[in-house]
Tab-separated table of C-alpha atoms and ligand atoms in Angstrom:
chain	number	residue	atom	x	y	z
A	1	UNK	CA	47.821	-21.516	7.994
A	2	UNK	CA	49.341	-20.591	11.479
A	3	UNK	CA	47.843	-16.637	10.927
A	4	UNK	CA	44.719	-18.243	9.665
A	5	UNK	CA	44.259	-19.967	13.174
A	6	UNK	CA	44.939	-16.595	14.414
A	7	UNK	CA	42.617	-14.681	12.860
A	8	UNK	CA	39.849	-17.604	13.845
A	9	UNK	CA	41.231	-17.625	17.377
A	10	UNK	CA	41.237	-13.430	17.559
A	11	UNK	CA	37.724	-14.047	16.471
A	12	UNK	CA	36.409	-16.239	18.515
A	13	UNK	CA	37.673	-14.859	21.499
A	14	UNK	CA	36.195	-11.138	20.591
A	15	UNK	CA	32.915	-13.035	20.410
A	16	UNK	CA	33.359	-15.090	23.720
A	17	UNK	CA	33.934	-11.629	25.639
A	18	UNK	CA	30.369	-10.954	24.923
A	19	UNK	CA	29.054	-14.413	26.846
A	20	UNK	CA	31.564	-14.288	29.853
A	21	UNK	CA	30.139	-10.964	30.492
A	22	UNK	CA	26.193	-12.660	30.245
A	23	UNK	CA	27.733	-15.533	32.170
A	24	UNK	CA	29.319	-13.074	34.623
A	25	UNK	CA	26.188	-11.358	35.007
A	26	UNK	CA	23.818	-14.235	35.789
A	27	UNK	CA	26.452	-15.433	38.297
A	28	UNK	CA	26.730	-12.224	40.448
A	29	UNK	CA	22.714	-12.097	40.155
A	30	UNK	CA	22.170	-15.373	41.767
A	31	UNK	CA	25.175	-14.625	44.549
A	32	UNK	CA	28.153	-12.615	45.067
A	33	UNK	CA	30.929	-13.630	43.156
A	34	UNK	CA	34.998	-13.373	43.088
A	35	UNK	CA	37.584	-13.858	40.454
A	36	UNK	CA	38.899	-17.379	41.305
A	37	UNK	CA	35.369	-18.553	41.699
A	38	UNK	CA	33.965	-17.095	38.318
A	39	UNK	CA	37.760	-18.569	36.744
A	40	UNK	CA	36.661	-21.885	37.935
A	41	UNK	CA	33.360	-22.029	36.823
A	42	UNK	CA	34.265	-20.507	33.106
A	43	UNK	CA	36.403	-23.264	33.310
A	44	UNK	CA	33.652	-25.800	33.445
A	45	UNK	CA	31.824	-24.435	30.497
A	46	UNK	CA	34.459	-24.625	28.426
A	47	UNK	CA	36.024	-21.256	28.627
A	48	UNK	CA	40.009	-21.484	29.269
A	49	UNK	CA	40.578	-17.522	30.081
A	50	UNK	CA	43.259	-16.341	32.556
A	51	UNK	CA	42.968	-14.590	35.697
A	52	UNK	CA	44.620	-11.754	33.489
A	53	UNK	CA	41.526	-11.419	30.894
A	54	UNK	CA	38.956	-12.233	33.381
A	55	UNK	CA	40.194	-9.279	36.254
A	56	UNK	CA	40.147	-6.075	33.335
A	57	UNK	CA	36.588	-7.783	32.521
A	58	UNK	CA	35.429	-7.067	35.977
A	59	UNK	CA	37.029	-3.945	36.521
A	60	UNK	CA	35.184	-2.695	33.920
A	61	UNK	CA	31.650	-4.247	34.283
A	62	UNK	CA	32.400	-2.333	37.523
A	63	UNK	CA	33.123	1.071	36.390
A	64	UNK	CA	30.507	0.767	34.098
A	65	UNK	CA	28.136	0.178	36.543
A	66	UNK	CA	26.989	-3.211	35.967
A	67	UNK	CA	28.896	-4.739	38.891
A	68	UNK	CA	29.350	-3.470	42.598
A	69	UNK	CA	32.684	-4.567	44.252
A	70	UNK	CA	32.525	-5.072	48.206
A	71	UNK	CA	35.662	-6.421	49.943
A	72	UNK	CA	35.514	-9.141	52.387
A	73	UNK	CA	38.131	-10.909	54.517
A	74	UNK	CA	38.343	-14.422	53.797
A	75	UNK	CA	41.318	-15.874	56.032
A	76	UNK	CA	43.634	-12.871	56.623
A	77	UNK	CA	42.689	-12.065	52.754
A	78	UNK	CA	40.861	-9.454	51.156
A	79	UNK	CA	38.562	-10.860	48.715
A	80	UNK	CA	36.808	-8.604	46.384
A	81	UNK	CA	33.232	-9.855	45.704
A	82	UNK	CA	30.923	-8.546	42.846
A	83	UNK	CA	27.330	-8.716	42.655
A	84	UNK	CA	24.998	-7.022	39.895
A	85	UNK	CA	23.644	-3.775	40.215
A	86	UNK	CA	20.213	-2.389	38.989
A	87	UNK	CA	21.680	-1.565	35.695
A	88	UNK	CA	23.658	-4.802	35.549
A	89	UNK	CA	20.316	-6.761	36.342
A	90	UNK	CA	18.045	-5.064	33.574
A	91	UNK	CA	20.848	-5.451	31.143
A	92	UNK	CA	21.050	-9.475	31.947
A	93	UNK	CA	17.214	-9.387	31.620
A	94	UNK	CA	17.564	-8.106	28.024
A	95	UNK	CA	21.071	-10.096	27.421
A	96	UNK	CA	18.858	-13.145	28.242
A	97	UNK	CA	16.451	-12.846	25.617
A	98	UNK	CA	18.663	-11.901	23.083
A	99	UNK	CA	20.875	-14.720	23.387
A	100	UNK	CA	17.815	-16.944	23.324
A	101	UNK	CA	16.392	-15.779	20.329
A	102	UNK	CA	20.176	-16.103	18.420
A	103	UNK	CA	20.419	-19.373	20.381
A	104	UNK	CA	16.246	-20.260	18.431
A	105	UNK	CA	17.736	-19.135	15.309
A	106	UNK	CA	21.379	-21.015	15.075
A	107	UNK	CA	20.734	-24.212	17.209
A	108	UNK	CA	20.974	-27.349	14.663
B	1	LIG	ZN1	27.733	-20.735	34.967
């Protein structure tokens, strides 16, 4: 039973790494975006991930070329802020109508 909820949870999460990266990308479209922020705001759709899964998520939206990094300094702080790059905003474009043409097909 416990390795059942597992599985479902192993599951579910592969899928949900898929949406935080849409999510991510319609974000750092509309503004530039940091870590905590982007934490916050998965947050209040629902999605409980840690600073730990979001930051590798980033990273490598970034070195795939999706994201640009710039750093700032926010109160004696360097804050690293991502926004979308060409690539990152024609991949959105097509993200966005795939995931309403699932979201046609499975709605109830
Ligand atoms: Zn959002």
């Amino acid at each position: 039973m416990k390795g059942g909820l597992y599985l479902e949870d192993k599951i579910l999460r592969r899928l949900f790494l898929g949406f935080i990266q849409i999510h991510i990308l319609h974000h750092a479209n509309e503004h530039p975006i940091f870590g905590l922020w982007m934490l916050e705001e998965l947050k209040e759709h629902g999605y409980d991930i840690s600073a730990g899964t979001l930051y590798p998520i980033l990273h490598s939206m970034e070195s795939e070329g999706l994201l640009v990094k710039e750093d700032q300094k926010v109160e004696g702080k360097i804050r690293k802020y991502y926004t979308t790059t060409e690539k990152g905003n024609a991949v959105l474009i097509e993200a966005r109508k795939k995931a309403h043409e699932l979201f046609k097909e499975i709605k109830e």
